[in-house]
Short mmCIF file of C-alpha atoms in Angstrom, two decimals:
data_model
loop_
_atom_site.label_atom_id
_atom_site.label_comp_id
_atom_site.label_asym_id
_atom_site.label_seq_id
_atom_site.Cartn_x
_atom_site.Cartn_y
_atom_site.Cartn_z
CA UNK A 167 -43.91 64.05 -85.15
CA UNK A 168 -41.14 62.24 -86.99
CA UNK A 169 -38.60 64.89 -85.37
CA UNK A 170 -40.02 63.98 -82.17
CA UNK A 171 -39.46 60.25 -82.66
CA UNK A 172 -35.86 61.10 -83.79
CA UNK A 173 -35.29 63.19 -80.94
CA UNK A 174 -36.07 60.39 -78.28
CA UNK A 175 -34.37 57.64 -79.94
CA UNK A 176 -30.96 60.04 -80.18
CA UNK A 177 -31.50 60.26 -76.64
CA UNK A 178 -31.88 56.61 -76.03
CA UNK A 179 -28.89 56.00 -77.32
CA UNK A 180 -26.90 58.71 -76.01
CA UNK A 181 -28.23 56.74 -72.52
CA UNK A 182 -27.25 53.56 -73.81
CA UNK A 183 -23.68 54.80 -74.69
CA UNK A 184 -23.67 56.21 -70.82
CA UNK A 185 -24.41 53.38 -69.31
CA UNK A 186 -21.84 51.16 -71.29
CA UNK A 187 -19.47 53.54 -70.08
CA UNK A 188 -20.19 54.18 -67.04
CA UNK A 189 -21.88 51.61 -65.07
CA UNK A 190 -21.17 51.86 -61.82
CA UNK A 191 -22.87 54.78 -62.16
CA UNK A 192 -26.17 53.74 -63.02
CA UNK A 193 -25.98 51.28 -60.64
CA UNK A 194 -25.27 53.26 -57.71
CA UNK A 195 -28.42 55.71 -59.24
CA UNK A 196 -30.62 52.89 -59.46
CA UNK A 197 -29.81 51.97 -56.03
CA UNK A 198 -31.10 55.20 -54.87
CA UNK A 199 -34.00 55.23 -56.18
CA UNK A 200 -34.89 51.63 -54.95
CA UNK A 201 -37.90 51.99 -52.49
CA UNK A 202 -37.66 51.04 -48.88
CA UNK A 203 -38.67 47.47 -48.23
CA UNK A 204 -37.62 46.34 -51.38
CA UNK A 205 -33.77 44.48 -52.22
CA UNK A 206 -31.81 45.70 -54.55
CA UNK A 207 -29.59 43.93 -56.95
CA UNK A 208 -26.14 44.97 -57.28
CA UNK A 209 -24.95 44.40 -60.92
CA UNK A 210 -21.34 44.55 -59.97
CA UNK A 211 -19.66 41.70 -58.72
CA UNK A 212 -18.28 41.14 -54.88
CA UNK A 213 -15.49 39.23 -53.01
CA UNK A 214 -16.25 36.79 -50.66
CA UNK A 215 -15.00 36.70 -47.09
CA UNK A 216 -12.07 33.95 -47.97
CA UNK A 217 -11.64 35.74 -51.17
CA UNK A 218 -10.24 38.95 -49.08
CA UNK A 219 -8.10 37.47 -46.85
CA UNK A 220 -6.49 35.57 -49.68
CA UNK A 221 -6.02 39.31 -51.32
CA UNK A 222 -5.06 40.64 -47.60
CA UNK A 223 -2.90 37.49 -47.54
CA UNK A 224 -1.39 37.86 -51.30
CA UNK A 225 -0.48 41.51 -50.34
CA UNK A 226 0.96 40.66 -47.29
CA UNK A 227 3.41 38.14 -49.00
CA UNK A 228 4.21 40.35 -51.77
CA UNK A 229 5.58 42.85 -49.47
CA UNK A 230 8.21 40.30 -47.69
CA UNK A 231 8.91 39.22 -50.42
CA UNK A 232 9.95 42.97 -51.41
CA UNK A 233 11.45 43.70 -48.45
CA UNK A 234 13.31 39.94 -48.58
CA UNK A 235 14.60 41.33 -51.90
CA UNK A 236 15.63 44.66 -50.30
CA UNK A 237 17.65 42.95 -47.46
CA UNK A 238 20.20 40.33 -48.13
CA UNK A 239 20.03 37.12 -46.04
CA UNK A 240 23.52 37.38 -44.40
CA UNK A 241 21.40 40.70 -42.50
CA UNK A 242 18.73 40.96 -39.85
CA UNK A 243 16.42 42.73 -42.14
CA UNK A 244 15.83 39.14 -43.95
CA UNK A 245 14.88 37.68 -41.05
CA UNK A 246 12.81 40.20 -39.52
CA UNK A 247 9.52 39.36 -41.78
CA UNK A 248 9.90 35.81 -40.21
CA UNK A 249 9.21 37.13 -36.48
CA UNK A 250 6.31 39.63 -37.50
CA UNK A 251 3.35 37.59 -36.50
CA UNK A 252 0.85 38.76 -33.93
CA UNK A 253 -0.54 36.67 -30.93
CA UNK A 254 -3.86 35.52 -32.18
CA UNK A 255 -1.97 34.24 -35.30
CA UNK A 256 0.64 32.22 -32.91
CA UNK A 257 -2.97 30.91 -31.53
CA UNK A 258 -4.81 30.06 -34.10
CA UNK A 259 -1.41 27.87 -35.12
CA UNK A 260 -0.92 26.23 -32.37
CA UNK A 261 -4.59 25.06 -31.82
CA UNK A 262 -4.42 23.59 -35.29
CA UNK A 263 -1.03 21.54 -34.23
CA UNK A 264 -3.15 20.70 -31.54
CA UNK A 265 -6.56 19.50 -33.44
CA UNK A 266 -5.64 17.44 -36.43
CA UNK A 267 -7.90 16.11 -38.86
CA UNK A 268 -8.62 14.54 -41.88
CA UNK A 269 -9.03 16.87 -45.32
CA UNK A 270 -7.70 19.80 -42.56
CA UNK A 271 -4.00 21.36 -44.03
CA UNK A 272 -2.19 23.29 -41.61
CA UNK A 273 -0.08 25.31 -44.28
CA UNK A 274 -3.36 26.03 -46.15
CA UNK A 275 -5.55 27.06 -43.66
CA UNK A 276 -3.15 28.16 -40.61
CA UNK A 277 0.19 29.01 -42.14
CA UNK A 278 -1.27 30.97 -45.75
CA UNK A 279 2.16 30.72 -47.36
CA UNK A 280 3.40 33.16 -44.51
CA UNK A 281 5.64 30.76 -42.13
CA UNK A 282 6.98 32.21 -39.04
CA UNK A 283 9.95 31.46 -36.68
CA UNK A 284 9.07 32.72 -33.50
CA UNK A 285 6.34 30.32 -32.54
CA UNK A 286 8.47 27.52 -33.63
CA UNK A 287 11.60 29.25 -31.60
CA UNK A 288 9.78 29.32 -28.40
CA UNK A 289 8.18 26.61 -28.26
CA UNK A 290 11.69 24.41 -28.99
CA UNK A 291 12.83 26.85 -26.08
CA UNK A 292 9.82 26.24 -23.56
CA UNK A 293 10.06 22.35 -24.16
CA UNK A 294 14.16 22.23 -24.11
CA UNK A 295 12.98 23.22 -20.38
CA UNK A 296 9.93 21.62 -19.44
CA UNK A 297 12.36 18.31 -20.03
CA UNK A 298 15.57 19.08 -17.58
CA UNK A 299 12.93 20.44 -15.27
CA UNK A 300 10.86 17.75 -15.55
CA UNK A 301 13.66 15.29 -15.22
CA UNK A 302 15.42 16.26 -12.45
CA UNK A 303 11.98 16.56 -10.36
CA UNK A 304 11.30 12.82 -11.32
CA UNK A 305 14.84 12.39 -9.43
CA UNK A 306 14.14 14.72 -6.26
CA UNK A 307 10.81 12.76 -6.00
CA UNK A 308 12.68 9.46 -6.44
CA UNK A 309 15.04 11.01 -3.55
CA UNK A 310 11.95 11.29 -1.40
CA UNK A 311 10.65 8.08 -1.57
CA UNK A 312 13.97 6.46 -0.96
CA UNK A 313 16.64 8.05 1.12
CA UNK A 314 19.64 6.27 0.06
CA UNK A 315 18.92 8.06 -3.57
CA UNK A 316 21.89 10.96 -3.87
CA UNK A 317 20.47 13.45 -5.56
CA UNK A 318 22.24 16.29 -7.38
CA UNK A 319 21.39 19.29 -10.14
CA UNK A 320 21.58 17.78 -13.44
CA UNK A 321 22.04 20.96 -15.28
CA UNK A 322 23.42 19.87 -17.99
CA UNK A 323 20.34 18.46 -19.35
CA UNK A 324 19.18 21.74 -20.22
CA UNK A 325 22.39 21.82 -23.03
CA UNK A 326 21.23 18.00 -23.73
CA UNK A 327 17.87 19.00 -24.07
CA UNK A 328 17.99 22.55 -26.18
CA UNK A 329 20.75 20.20 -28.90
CA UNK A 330 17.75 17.90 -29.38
CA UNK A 331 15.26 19.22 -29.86
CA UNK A 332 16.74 22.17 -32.15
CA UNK A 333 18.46 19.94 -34.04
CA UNK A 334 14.95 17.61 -34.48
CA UNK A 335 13.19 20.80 -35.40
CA UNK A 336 16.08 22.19 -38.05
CA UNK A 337 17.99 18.50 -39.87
CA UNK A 338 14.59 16.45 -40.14
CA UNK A 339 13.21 19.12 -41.98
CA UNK A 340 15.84 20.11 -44.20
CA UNK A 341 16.23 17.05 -44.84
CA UNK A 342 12.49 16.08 -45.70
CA UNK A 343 12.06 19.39 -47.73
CA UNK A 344 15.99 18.42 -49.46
CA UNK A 345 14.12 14.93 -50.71
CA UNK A 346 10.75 16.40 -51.55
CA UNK A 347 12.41 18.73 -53.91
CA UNK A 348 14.55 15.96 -55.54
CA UNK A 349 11.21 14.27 -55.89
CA UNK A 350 9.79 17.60 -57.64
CA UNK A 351 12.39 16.49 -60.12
CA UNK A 352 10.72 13.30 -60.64
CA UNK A 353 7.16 14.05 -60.67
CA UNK A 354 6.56 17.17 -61.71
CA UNK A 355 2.98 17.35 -60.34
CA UNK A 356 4.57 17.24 -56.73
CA UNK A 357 4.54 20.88 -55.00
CA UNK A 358 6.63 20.44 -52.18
CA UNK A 359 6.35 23.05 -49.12
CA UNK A 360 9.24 25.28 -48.76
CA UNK A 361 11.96 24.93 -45.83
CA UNK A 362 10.70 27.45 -43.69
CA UNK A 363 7.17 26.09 -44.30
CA UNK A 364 8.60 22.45 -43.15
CA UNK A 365 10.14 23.89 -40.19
CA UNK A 366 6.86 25.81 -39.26
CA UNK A 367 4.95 22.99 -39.51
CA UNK A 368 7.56 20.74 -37.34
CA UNK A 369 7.94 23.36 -34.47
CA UNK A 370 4.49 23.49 -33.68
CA UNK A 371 3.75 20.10 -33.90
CA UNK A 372 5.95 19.78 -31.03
CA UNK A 373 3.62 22.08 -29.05
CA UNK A 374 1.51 18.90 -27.38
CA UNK A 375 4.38 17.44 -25.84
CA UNK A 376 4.68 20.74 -23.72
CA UNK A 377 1.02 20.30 -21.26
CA UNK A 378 1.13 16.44 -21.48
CA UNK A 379 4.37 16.75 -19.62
CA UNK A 380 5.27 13.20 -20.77
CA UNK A 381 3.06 11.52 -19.25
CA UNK A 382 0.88 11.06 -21.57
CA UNK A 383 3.55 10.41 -24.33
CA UNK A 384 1.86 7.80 -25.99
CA UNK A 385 -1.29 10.54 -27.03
CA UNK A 386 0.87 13.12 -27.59
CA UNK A 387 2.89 11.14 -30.29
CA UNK A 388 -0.28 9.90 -31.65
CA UNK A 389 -1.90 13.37 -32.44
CA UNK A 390 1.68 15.22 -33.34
CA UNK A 391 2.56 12.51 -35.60
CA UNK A 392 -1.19 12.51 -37.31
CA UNK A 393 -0.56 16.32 -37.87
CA UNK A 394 2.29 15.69 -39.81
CA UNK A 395 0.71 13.12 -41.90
CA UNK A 396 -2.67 15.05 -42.72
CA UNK A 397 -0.02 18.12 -43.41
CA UNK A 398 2.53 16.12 -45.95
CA UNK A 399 -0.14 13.81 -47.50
CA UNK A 400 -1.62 16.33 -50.18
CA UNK A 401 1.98 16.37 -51.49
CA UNK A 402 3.38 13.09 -51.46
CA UNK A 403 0.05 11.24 -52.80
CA UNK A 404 0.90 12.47 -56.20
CA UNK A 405 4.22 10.04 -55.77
CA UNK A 406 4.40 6.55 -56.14
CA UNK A 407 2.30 4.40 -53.02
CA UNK A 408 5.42 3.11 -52.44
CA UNK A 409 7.43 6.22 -51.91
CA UNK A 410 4.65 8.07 -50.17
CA UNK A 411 4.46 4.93 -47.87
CA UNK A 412 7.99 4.86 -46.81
CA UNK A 413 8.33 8.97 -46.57
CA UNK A 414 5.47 8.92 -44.52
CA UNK A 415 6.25 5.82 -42.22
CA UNK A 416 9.81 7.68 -41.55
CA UNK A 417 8.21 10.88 -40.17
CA UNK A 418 6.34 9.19 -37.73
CA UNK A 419 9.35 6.65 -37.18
CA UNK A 420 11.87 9.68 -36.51
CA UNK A 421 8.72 11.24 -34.36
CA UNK A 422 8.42 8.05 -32.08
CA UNK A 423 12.59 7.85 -32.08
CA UNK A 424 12.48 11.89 -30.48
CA UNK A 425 9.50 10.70 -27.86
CA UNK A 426 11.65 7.43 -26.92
CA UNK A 427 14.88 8.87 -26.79
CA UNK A 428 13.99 11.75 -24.60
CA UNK A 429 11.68 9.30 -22.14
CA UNK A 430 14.49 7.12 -21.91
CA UNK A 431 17.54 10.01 -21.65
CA UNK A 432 15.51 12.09 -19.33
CA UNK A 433 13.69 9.64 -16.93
CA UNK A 434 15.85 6.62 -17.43
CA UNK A 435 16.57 5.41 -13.54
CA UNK A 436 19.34 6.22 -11.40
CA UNK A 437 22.63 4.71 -12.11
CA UNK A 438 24.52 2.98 -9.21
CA UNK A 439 26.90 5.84 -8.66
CA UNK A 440 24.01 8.15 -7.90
CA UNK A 441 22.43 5.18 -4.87
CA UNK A 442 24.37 5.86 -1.44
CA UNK A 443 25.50 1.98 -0.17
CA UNK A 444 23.23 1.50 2.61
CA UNK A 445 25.01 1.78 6.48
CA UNK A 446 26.42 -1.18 7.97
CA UNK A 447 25.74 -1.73 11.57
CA UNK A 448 28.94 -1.82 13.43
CA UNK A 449 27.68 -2.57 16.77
CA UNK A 450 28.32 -5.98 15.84
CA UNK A 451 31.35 -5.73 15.15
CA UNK A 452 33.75 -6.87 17.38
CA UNK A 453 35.99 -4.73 19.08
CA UNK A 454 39.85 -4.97 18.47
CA UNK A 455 41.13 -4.09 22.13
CA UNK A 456 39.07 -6.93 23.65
CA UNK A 457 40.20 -9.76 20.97
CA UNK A 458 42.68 -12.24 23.24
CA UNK A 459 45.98 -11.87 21.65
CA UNK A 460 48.63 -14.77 22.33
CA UNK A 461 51.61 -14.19 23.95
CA UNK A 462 54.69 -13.66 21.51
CA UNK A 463 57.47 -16.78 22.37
#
């Protein structure tokens, strides 16, 4: 009997030892032998949904950055990682330029710490000539309405237009990302974006002003300015109220100044060089070989 007793508790332990070891095993055997109709309990612990694409998204990064590392930036190669994006992510970006909110961060849930240049590219591209076509139809319409208008191609707006707007897209962010990391400097709780991240963010905010066609500039500014806020405000409310006050009263100031500008540079009205001078009526005019001349003395 007592040889009996020892017997089983050597085996008990020799399970117990097994099971420390191994326990995805016994799990996975317990899970078998689970009934139907009944739940079982996994011991072992899962990731969520958001907790595998922020794995899918860490992995993703850590492999640009590898092949950043691999590639200098004087070389395509850098560059390349920047223009990898597929259309549904291009999508989901741009409706979140589109649909700003409150609480809602467009490099946290949108960009993922994986900016992109070729939505931002195109979309400076596409509006560069939505504006000299859109401006030199507001002219062939003003032609149509009144004939004395003289109306010619304007192409050079499309050079006016494609300097603006890059140049809004590129400076104004560098610019905004240069001061944010001087501000790092300062308050060390500040985590400013990175450049490409600013740049991201700026090129699709510019997005709306592409369907409203200007003519509903006034929305347009409101909601691409408000994205811009809700997007910098998680980083600049750990500065001073007055600093995070002025930086963000100069986005939207430099936003409006890019709306009014371009209203006023590509709509403005016709100058007087470009109005024909209206005909004169010269059947009232008398007529030199009938005018009485006197006779010479």
């Amino acid at each position: 009997m007592a040889a009996t007793e020892e017997l089983a508790f050597h085996e008990f332990e020799e399970a117990t030892n097994l099971l420390a070891e191994t326990p995805d095993a016994a799990t996975s055997s317990k899970s078998e032998l689970t009934p139907q109709g009944h739940v079982a309990v996994g011991l072992g612990g899962s990731y969520g949904v958001e907790d595998e694409v922020e794995e899918s998204d860490k992995t993703a990064l850590l492999q640009e950055e590898r092949q950043q590392q691999q590639h200098g930036f004087w070389t395509f190669g850098y560059y390349q990682s920047f223009f990898d994006v597929d259309t549904s992510q291009v999508l989901d970006r741009i409706k979140g330029s589109l649909l700003p909110r409150p609480g809602h961060n467009f490099v946290q849930n949108h960009l993922r710490h994986r900016p992109d240049l070729y939505g931002p590219f195109w979309i400076c591209a596409t509006l560069a000539f939505v504006l000299a076509i859109t401006g030199n139809l507001t002219l062939v319409l003003a032609q149509r309405r009144d004939p004395s208008i003289h109306y010619s191609p304007q192409f050079h707006k499309v050079t006016v237009a494609g300097i603006i707007i890059y140049c809004y897209a590129w400076l104004v962010p560098l610019a905004l990302s240069g001061f944010l990391w001087w501000r790092k400097g300062i308050r060390e709780r500040m985590g400013p974006y990175t450049f490409l991240e600013t740049v991201c963010v700026y090129g699709y905010s510019l997005f709306i002003f592409i369907p409203t066609v200007w003519f509903f500039a006034v929305l347009a500014l409101a909601l691409s300015a408000s994205g811009l806020v809700f997007t910098l405000w998680p980083i600049v409310r750990e500065d001073t109220r007055l600093v995070a006050s002025v930086l963000l009263s100069a986005v939207v100031l430099f936003h409006a100044l890019l709306v009014m500008g371009c209203k006023f540079y590509f709509f403005q009205p016709l100058t007087p060089e470009h109005v024909a001078p209206p005909p004169q009526d010269t059947s009232l005019l008398p007529n030199p070989s009938l005018i009485p001349t006197s006779p010479r003395t």
